[in-house]
Amino acid sequence: MKQLPRPLKLADLPTPVEKMSNLGRHLGHDSLYVKRDDLSSGLYGGNKVRKLEFLLAEALDQSSPTLVTMGGIGSNHLLATALHGRAQGLRTVGVVFPQPITEHVRRNLAAFKGAGVELVFLPHKYALPAGVAWTLARLTLREGRRPLLIPGGGSSPLGALGFVYAGLELAEQVRDGLLPEPRKIFLPYGTGGTAVGLALGLQLAGLNSQVVAVRVIDRLLANRPRMLIFAKAVKWLLARRGIQVPGQAGTNLQIDHGQIGPGYGYGTAAAEQARLLLEAQEGLETETTYTAKAAAAFIDEARRTKLPMLLWHTLNSADIESWVAAGRRKERGA
């Protein structure tokens, strides 16, 4: 099977697969697994690192010293971009919109300051197109060259290649006997690059697993037509690189709309219950914007079926306390 080259090696791969025996006993299910992408990097882990291997390589190839990206004011993607970009000598400007303030968001805001991120605050997420365009123009005038734009979540066709690779990686772990072929794989669905890339990688590897993308943002931005357009764009990019994905893009993708609650960033009772259960049974940390909502859908399905299932853990578990502390010192003027 043709492997995708990794233009930058930022992630410690393959990430482990673990059986969730305690959770399985609690739920009466003997075939529950977790893919530990939270361990993908000691600098900053989670699912964004796989995408940044491709996206930051493009910035370095184009000699772009500044990255512009976007997200909520507590964006994990923005922090991942800033820290991994900083390690490559790149600075990051984040165009951000409001979201509910949680302790997780507060820590990320402090870490942005500690890492030297320049933030551009917008009044609403639907102001992003204008805000990003203005920021790109301003920085181009200020710096004399255009920054590299990295889309929210790193979800461009190029970034999604990181998760095509992840699908191939999981297939190897199945072949090595580390887990049975999952009937369903659960992960959060925000900008879509993780779900789409993984689904195409699984098709390429010949696995029949269904990717269940648990929607955590507005349906206007996360829906099946947009998902299929994205999948076709990634498949076309792979074909340009000489990699033909068999079958029709998106046939192994489904969207779970049942966990969104009041909207992006807002917790739900089901997500909070899932967060507490995963922490108590498996010692896994999640948060209620993304990962706990995916976990809630995973647990709900585990109560209905005994087929093998996998939770793709997308949250960073690397220690960011030094960045948080540095940011809080700056806030105090110390």
GROMACS .gro file of C-alpha atoms in nm:
model
  334
    1MET     CA    1   0.000   0.000   0.000
    2LYS     CA    2   0.137   0.341  -0.098
    3GLN     CA    3   0.220   0.552   0.207
    4LEU     CA    4   0.191   0.929   0.222
    5PRO     CA    5   0.517   1.112   0.285
    6ARG     CA    6   0.524   1.321   0.603
    7PRO     CA    7   0.683   1.652   0.502
    8LEU     CA    8   0.743   1.751   0.867
    9LYS     CA    9   0.767   1.502   1.152
   10LEU     CA   10   0.593   1.682   1.436
   11ALA     CA   11   0.391   1.389   1.570
   12ASP     CA   12   0.507   1.080   1.758
   13LEU     CA   13   0.344   0.813   1.544
   14PRO     CA   14   0.182   0.571   1.557
   15THR     CA   15  -0.028   0.683   1.851
   16PRO     CA   16  -0.134   0.396   2.079
   17VAL     CA   17  -0.461   0.208   2.069
   18GLU     CA   18  -0.590   0.096   2.409
   19LYS     CA   19  -0.876  -0.127   2.515
   20MET     CA   20  -1.111   0.052   2.756
   21SER     CA   21  -1.167  -0.246   2.983
   22ASN     CA   22  -1.302  -0.054   3.283
   23LEU     CA   23  -1.551   0.141   3.075
   24GLY     CA   24  -1.643  -0.179   2.895
   25ARG     CA   25  -1.720  -0.357   3.221
   26HIS     CA   26  -1.924  -0.059   3.337
   27LEU     CA   27  -2.129  -0.062   3.017
   28GLY     CA   28  -2.135  -0.439   2.966
   29HIS     CA   29  -1.939  -0.413   2.640
   30ASP     CA   30  -1.623  -0.615   2.573
   31SER     CA   31  -1.491  -0.439   2.264
   32LEU     CA   32  -1.441  -0.068   2.332
   33TYR     CA   33  -1.115   0.099   2.227
   34VAL     CA   34  -0.960   0.443   2.223
   35LYS     CA   35  -0.707   0.586   1.977
   36ARG     CA   36  -0.475   0.803   2.185
   37ASP     CA   37  -0.409   1.097   1.955
   38ASP     CA   38  -0.393   1.303   2.273
   39LEU     CA   39  -0.040   1.159   2.294
   40SER     CA   40   0.062   1.265   1.944
   41SER     CA   41   0.321   1.517   2.067
   42GLY     CA   42   0.494   1.610   2.390
   43LEU     CA   43   0.485   1.976   2.284
   44TYR     CA   44   0.112   1.984   2.210
   45GLY     CA   45  -0.082   1.677   2.109
   46GLY     CA   46  -0.430   1.603   1.981
   47ASN     CA   47  -0.557   1.568   1.628
   48LYS     CA   48  -0.425   1.899   1.491
   49VAL     CA   49  -0.061   1.786   1.485
   50ARG     CA   50  -0.114   1.542   1.199
   51LYS     CA   51  -0.257   1.824   0.985
   52LEU     CA   52   0.016   2.068   1.083
   53GLU     CA   53   0.283   1.835   0.949
   54PHE     CA   54   0.153   1.923   0.602
   55LEU     CA   55   0.044   2.282   0.665
   56LEU     CA   56   0.358   2.407   0.838
   57ALA     CA   57   0.572   2.240   0.572
   58GLU     CA   58   0.390   2.455   0.316
   59ALA     CA   59   0.465   2.769   0.520
   60LEU     CA   60   0.833   2.681   0.537
   61ASP     CA   61   0.844   2.603   0.164
   62GLN     CA   62   0.692   2.945   0.090
   63SER     CA   63   0.919   3.121   0.342
   64SER     CA   64   0.612   3.263   0.518
   65PRO     CA   65   0.726   3.386   0.862
   66THR     CA   66   0.370   3.454   0.981
   67LEU     CA   67   0.072   3.221   1.008
   68VAL     CA   68  -0.287   3.342   1.023
   69THR     CA   69  -0.552   3.106   1.149
   70MET     CA   70  -0.889   3.126   1.320
   71GLY     CA   71  -1.123   2.974   1.576
   72GLY     CA   72  -1.303   3.038   1.901
   73ILE     CA   73  -1.126   3.238   2.170
   74GLY     CA   74  -1.021   2.912   2.335
   75SER     CA   75  -0.929   2.732   2.012
   76ASN     CA   76  -0.716   2.420   2.057
   77HIS     CA   77  -0.625   2.442   1.689
   78LEU     CA   78  -0.492   2.794   1.735
   79LEU     CA   79  -0.277   2.687   2.029
   80ALA     CA   80  -0.146   2.383   1.842
   81THR     CA   81  -0.059   2.602   1.542
   82ALA     CA   82   0.111   2.861   1.762
   83LEU     CA   83   0.326   2.617   1.959
   84HIS     CA   84   0.430   2.396   1.668
   85GLY     CA   85   0.476   2.701   1.446
   86ARG     CA   86   0.693   2.867   1.711
   87ALA     CA   87   0.914   2.557   1.720
   88GLN     CA   88   0.967   2.605   1.344
   89GLY     CA   89   1.047   2.976   1.382
   90LEU     CA   90   0.701   3.096   1.273
   91ARG     CA   91   0.475   3.347   1.448
   92THR     CA   92   0.098   3.309   1.468
   93VAL     CA   93  -0.187   3.556   1.446
   94GLY     CA   94  -0.527   3.423   1.553
   95VAL     CA   95  -0.859   3.570   1.437
   96VAL     CA   96  -1.101   3.465   1.710
   97PHE     CA   97  -1.473   3.481   1.788
   98PRO     CA   98  -1.659   3.450   2.122
   99GLN     CA   99  -1.744   3.119   2.284
  100PRO     CA  100  -1.860   3.032   2.636
  101ILE     CA  101  -1.582   3.094   2.889
  102THR     CA  102  -1.475   2.775   3.066
  103GLU     CA  103  -1.161   2.699   3.263
  104HIS     CA  104  -1.024   2.524   2.953
  105VAL     CA  105  -1.082   2.842   2.750
  106ARG     CA  106  -0.916   3.058   3.019
  107ARG     CA  107  -0.607   2.838   3.018
  108ASN     CA  108  -0.580   2.849   2.640
  109LEU     CA  109  -0.615   3.228   2.641
  110ALA     CA  110  -0.329   3.254   2.889
  111ALA     CA  111  -0.122   3.009   2.684
  112PHE     CA  112  -0.177   3.220   2.371
  113LYS     CA  113  -0.027   3.516   2.552
  114GLY     CA  114   0.259   3.304   2.683
  115ALA     CA  115   0.339   3.180   2.334
  116GLY     CA  116   0.329   3.530   2.184
  117VAL     CA  117   0.014   3.487   1.976
  118GLU     CA  118  -0.136   3.809   1.838
  119LEU     CA  119  -0.515   3.790   1.873
  120VAL     CA  120  -0.769   3.973   1.658
  121PHE     CA  121  -1.107   3.968   1.834
  122LEU     CA  122  -1.431   3.956   1.636
  123PRO     CA  123  -1.786   4.009   1.764
  124HIS     CA  124  -1.928   3.692   1.606
  125LYS     CA  125  -1.816   3.382   1.418
  126TYR     CA  126  -1.998   3.494   1.105
  127ALA     CA  127  -1.763   3.793   1.093
  128LEU     CA  128  -1.472   3.558   1.023
  129PRO     CA  129  -1.451   3.606   0.643
  130ALA     CA  130  -1.426   3.984   0.671
  131GLY     CA  131  -1.203   3.966   0.979
  132VAL     CA  132  -0.959   3.726   0.819
  133ALA     CA  133  -0.943   3.927   0.495
  134TRP     CA  134  -0.874   4.247   0.690
  135THR     CA  135  -0.606   4.075   0.899
  136LEU     CA  136  -0.430   3.933   0.593
  137ALA     CA  137  -0.429   4.275   0.424
  138ARG     CA  138  -0.303   4.452   0.737
  139LEU     CA  139  -0.022   4.205   0.794
  140THR     CA  140   0.081   4.209   0.429
  141LEU     CA  141   0.118   4.589   0.444
  142ARG     CA  142   0.298   4.573   0.778
  143GLU     CA  143   0.540   4.293   0.695
  144GLY     CA  144   0.585   4.338   0.321
  145ARG     CA  145   0.477   3.983   0.241
  146ARG     CA  146   0.154   3.789   0.261
  147PRO     CA  147   0.119   3.554   0.559
  148LEU     CA  148   0.017   3.193   0.509
  149LEU     CA  149  -0.351   3.136   0.586
  150ILE     CA  150  -0.428   2.814   0.772
  151PRO     CA  151  -0.803   2.743   0.779
  152GLY     CA  152  -0.992   2.679   1.100
  153GLY     CA  153  -0.909   2.340   1.242
  154GLY     CA  154  -0.637   2.298   0.980
  155SER     CA  155  -0.915   2.162   0.759
  156SER     CA  156  -0.797   2.217   0.405
  157PRO     CA  157  -0.749   1.929   0.159
  158LEU     CA  158  -0.376   1.953   0.229
  159GLY     CA  159  -0.425   1.939   0.606
  160ALA     CA  160  -0.667   1.646   0.576
  161LEU     CA  161  -0.388   1.437   0.424
  162GLY     CA  162  -0.259   1.398   0.778
  163PHE     CA  163  -0.570   1.198   0.862
  164VAL     CA  164  -0.559   0.995   0.544
  165TYR     CA  165  -0.227   0.881   0.685
  166ALA     CA  166  -0.401   0.817   1.019
  167GLY     CA  167  -0.647   0.582   0.849
  168LEU     CA  168  -0.359   0.382   0.707
  169GLU     CA  169  -0.196   0.380   1.050
  170LEU     CA  170  -0.508   0.241   1.215
  171ALA     CA  171  -0.537  -0.030   0.947
  172GLU     CA  172  -0.184  -0.144   1.031
  173GLN     CA  173  -0.277  -0.165   1.398
  174VAL     CA  174  -0.580  -0.376   1.310
  175ARG     CA  175  -0.363  -0.606   1.098
  176ASP     CA  176  -0.113  -0.631   1.384
  177GLY     CA  177  -0.392  -0.754   1.614
  178LEU     CA  178  -0.393  -0.452   1.846
  179LEU     CA  179  -0.769  -0.422   1.805
  180PRO     CA  180  -1.045  -0.578   1.594
  181GLU     CA  181  -1.167  -0.381   1.297
  182PRO     CA  182  -1.402  -0.124   1.454
  183ARG     CA  183  -1.758  -0.122   1.331
  184LYS     CA  184  -1.777   0.249   1.412
  185ILE     CA  185  -1.521   0.517   1.493
  186PHE     CA  186  -1.643   0.824   1.685
  187LEU     CA  187  -1.481   1.169   1.674
  188PRO     CA  188  -1.590   1.534   1.694
  189TYR     CA  189  -1.707   1.708   1.376
  190GLY     CA  190  -1.614   2.073   1.362
  191THR     CA  191  -1.436   2.187   1.047
  192GLY     CA  192  -1.433   1.833   0.911
  193GLY     CA  193  -1.073   1.763   0.813
  194THR     CA  194  -1.025   1.491   1.072
  195ALA     CA  195  -1.339   1.296   0.982
  196VAL     CA  196  -1.301   1.332   0.604
  197GLY     CA  197  -0.931   1.249   0.596
  198LEU     CA  198  -0.977   0.947   0.823
  199ALA     CA  199  -1.268   0.812   0.620
  200LEU     CA  200  -1.066   0.832   0.298
  201GLY     CA  201  -0.765   0.670   0.466
  202LEU     CA  202  -0.982   0.381   0.582
  203GLN     CA  203  -1.118   0.336   0.229
  204LEU     CA  204  -0.765   0.339   0.093
  205ALA     CA  205  -0.663   0.076   0.349
  206GLY     CA  206  -0.960  -0.149   0.273
  207LEU     CA  207  -1.129  -0.120   0.614
  208ASN     CA  208  -1.508  -0.116   0.633
  209SER     CA  209  -1.530   0.095   0.950
  210GLN     CA  210  -1.786   0.374   0.957
  211VAL     CA  211  -1.667   0.716   1.076
  212VAL     CA  212  -1.929   0.878   1.299
  213ALA     CA  213  -1.867   1.253   1.296
  214VAL     CA  214  -2.034   1.402   1.605
  215ARG     CA  215  -2.132   1.757   1.514
  216VAL     CA  216  -2.016   2.028   1.758
  217ILE     CA  217  -2.073   2.342   1.545
  218ASP     CA  218  -2.369   2.495   1.361
  219ARG     CA  219  -2.540   2.279   1.100
  220LEU     CA  220  -2.492   2.563   0.849
  221LEU     CA  221  -2.116   2.495   0.868
  222ALA     CA  222  -2.120   2.121   0.935
  223ASN     CA  223  -2.354   1.925   0.711
  224ARG     CA  224  -2.346   1.640   0.463
  225PRO     CA  225  -2.324   1.844   0.139
  226ARG     CA  226  -2.025   2.039   0.271
  227MET     CA  227  -1.869   1.718   0.398
  228LEU     CA  228  -1.900   1.547   0.059
  229ILE     CA  229  -1.760   1.846  -0.129
  230PHE     CA  230  -1.462   1.843   0.107
  231ALA     CA  231  -1.416   1.465   0.068
  232LYS     CA  232  -1.413   1.496  -0.311
  233ALA     CA  233  -1.152   1.773  -0.291
  234VAL     CA  234  -0.924   1.559  -0.074
  235LYS     CA  235  -0.973   1.257  -0.302
  236TRP     CA  236  -0.881   1.474  -0.601
  237LEU     CA  237  -0.566   1.596  -0.425
  238LEU     CA  238  -0.467   1.236  -0.352
  239ALA     CA  239  -0.522   1.144  -0.717
  240ARG     CA  240  -0.290   1.428  -0.820
  241ARG     CA  241  -0.028   1.266  -0.598
  242GLY     CA  242  -0.078   0.930  -0.765
  243ILE     CA  243  -0.296   0.776  -0.491
  244GLN     CA  244  -0.635   0.645  -0.605
  245VAL     CA  245  -0.896   0.595  -0.335
  246PRO     CA  246  -1.139   0.321  -0.439
  247GLY     CA  247  -1.513   0.380  -0.432
  248GLN     CA  248  -1.716   0.694  -0.379
  249ALA     CA  249  -1.595   0.952  -0.126
  250GLY     CA  250  -1.811   0.976   0.184
  251THR     CA  251  -1.984   0.638   0.179
  252ASN     CA  252  -1.823   0.548   0.512
  253LEU     CA  253  -1.906   0.883   0.677
  254GLN     CA  254  -2.211   0.962   0.886
  255ILE     CA  255  -2.300   1.265   1.097
  256ASP     CA  256  -2.443   1.248   1.448
  257HIS     CA  257  -2.644   1.567   1.508
  258GLY     CA  258  -2.769   1.466   1.851
  259GLN     CA  259  -2.499   1.606   2.082
  260ILE     CA  260  -2.467   1.972   1.980
  261GLY     CA  261  -2.693   2.108   2.256
  262PRO     CA  262  -2.734   2.489   2.262
  263GLY     CA  263  -2.442   2.535   2.021
  264TYR     CA  264  -2.065   2.555   1.982
  265GLY     CA  265  -1.880   2.565   2.311
  266TYR     CA  266  -2.186   2.503   2.526
  267GLY     CA  267  -2.180   2.198   2.749
  268THR     CA  268  -2.462   1.946   2.770
  269ALA     CA  269  -2.568   1.708   3.044
  270ALA     CA  270  -2.475   1.410   2.825
  271ALA     CA  271  -2.128   1.552   2.753
  272GLU     CA  272  -2.065   1.624   3.122
  273GLN     CA  273  -2.173   1.272   3.216
  274ALA     CA  274  -1.945   1.127   2.948
  275ARG     CA  275  -1.656   1.344   3.067
  276LEU     CA  276  -1.693   1.226   3.426
  277LEU     CA  277  -1.737   0.862   3.323
  278LEU     CA  278  -1.425   0.854   3.102
  279GLU     CA  279  -1.219   1.021   3.372
  280ALA     CA  280  -1.343   0.784   3.645
  281GLN     CA  281  -1.321   0.463   3.443
  282GLU     CA  282  -1.019   0.521   3.218
  283GLY     CA  283  -0.840   0.831   3.349
  284LEU     CA  284  -0.898   1.010   3.018
  285GLU     CA  285  -0.944   1.386   3.016
  286THR     CA  286  -1.201   1.535   2.779
  287GLU     CA  287  -1.373   1.875   2.753
  288THR     CA  288  -1.733   1.959   2.672
  289THR     CA  289  -1.680   2.160   2.351
  290TYR     CA  290  -1.549   1.871   2.139
  291THR     CA  291  -1.426   1.549   2.292
  292ALA     CA  292  -1.689   1.486   2.558
  293LYS     CA  293  -1.968   1.532   2.301
  294ALA     CA  294  -1.805   1.267   2.080
  295ALA     CA  295  -1.764   1.047   2.387
  296ALA     CA  296  -2.133   1.092   2.474
  297ALA     CA  297  -2.235   0.960   2.130
  298PHE     CA  298  -1.983   0.674   2.164
  299ILE     CA  299  -2.120   0.573   2.505
  300ASP     CA  300  -2.478   0.598   2.384
  301GLU     CA  301  -2.399   0.361   2.096
  302ALA     CA  302  -2.210   0.126   2.329
  303ARG     CA  303  -2.526   0.083   2.532
  304ARG     CA  304  -2.714  -0.029   2.219
  305THR     CA  305  -2.468  -0.260   2.045
  306LYS     CA  306  -2.187  -0.502   2.129
  307LEU     CA  307  -1.993  -0.453   1.805
  308PRO     CA  308  -1.629  -0.331   1.824
  309MET     CA  309  -1.609   0.047   1.850
  310LEU     CA  310  -1.332   0.304   1.870
  311LEU     CA  311  -1.324   0.653   2.021
  312TRP     CA  312  -1.066   0.877   1.850
  313HIS     CA  313  -0.932   1.094   2.131
  314THR     CA  314  -0.854   1.432   1.975
  315LEU     CA  315  -0.772   1.647   2.280
  316ASN     CA  316  -0.415   1.740   2.373
  317SER     CA  317  -0.285   1.582   2.694
  318ALA     CA  318   0.064   1.737   2.688
  319ASP     CA  319   0.140   1.973   2.976
  320ILE     CA  320   0.091   2.339   2.874
  321GLU     CA  321   0.133   2.480   3.224
  322SER     CA  322   0.458   2.663   3.138
  323TRP     CA  323   0.279   2.852   2.858
  324VAL     CA  324  -0.020   2.927   3.082
  325ALA     CA  325   0.206   3.052   3.361
  326ALA     CA  326   0.407   3.267   3.120
  327GLY     CA  327   0.088   3.423   2.987
  328ARG     CA  328  -0.044   3.500   3.334
  329ARG     CA  329   0.285   3.664   3.427
  330LYS     CA  330   0.250   3.886   3.120
  331GLU     CA  331  -0.107   3.972   3.220
  332ARG     CA  332   0.022   4.085   3.560
  333GLY     CA  333   0.304   4.280   3.398
  334ALA     CA  334   0.561   4.070   3.582
   0.00000   0.00000   0.00000
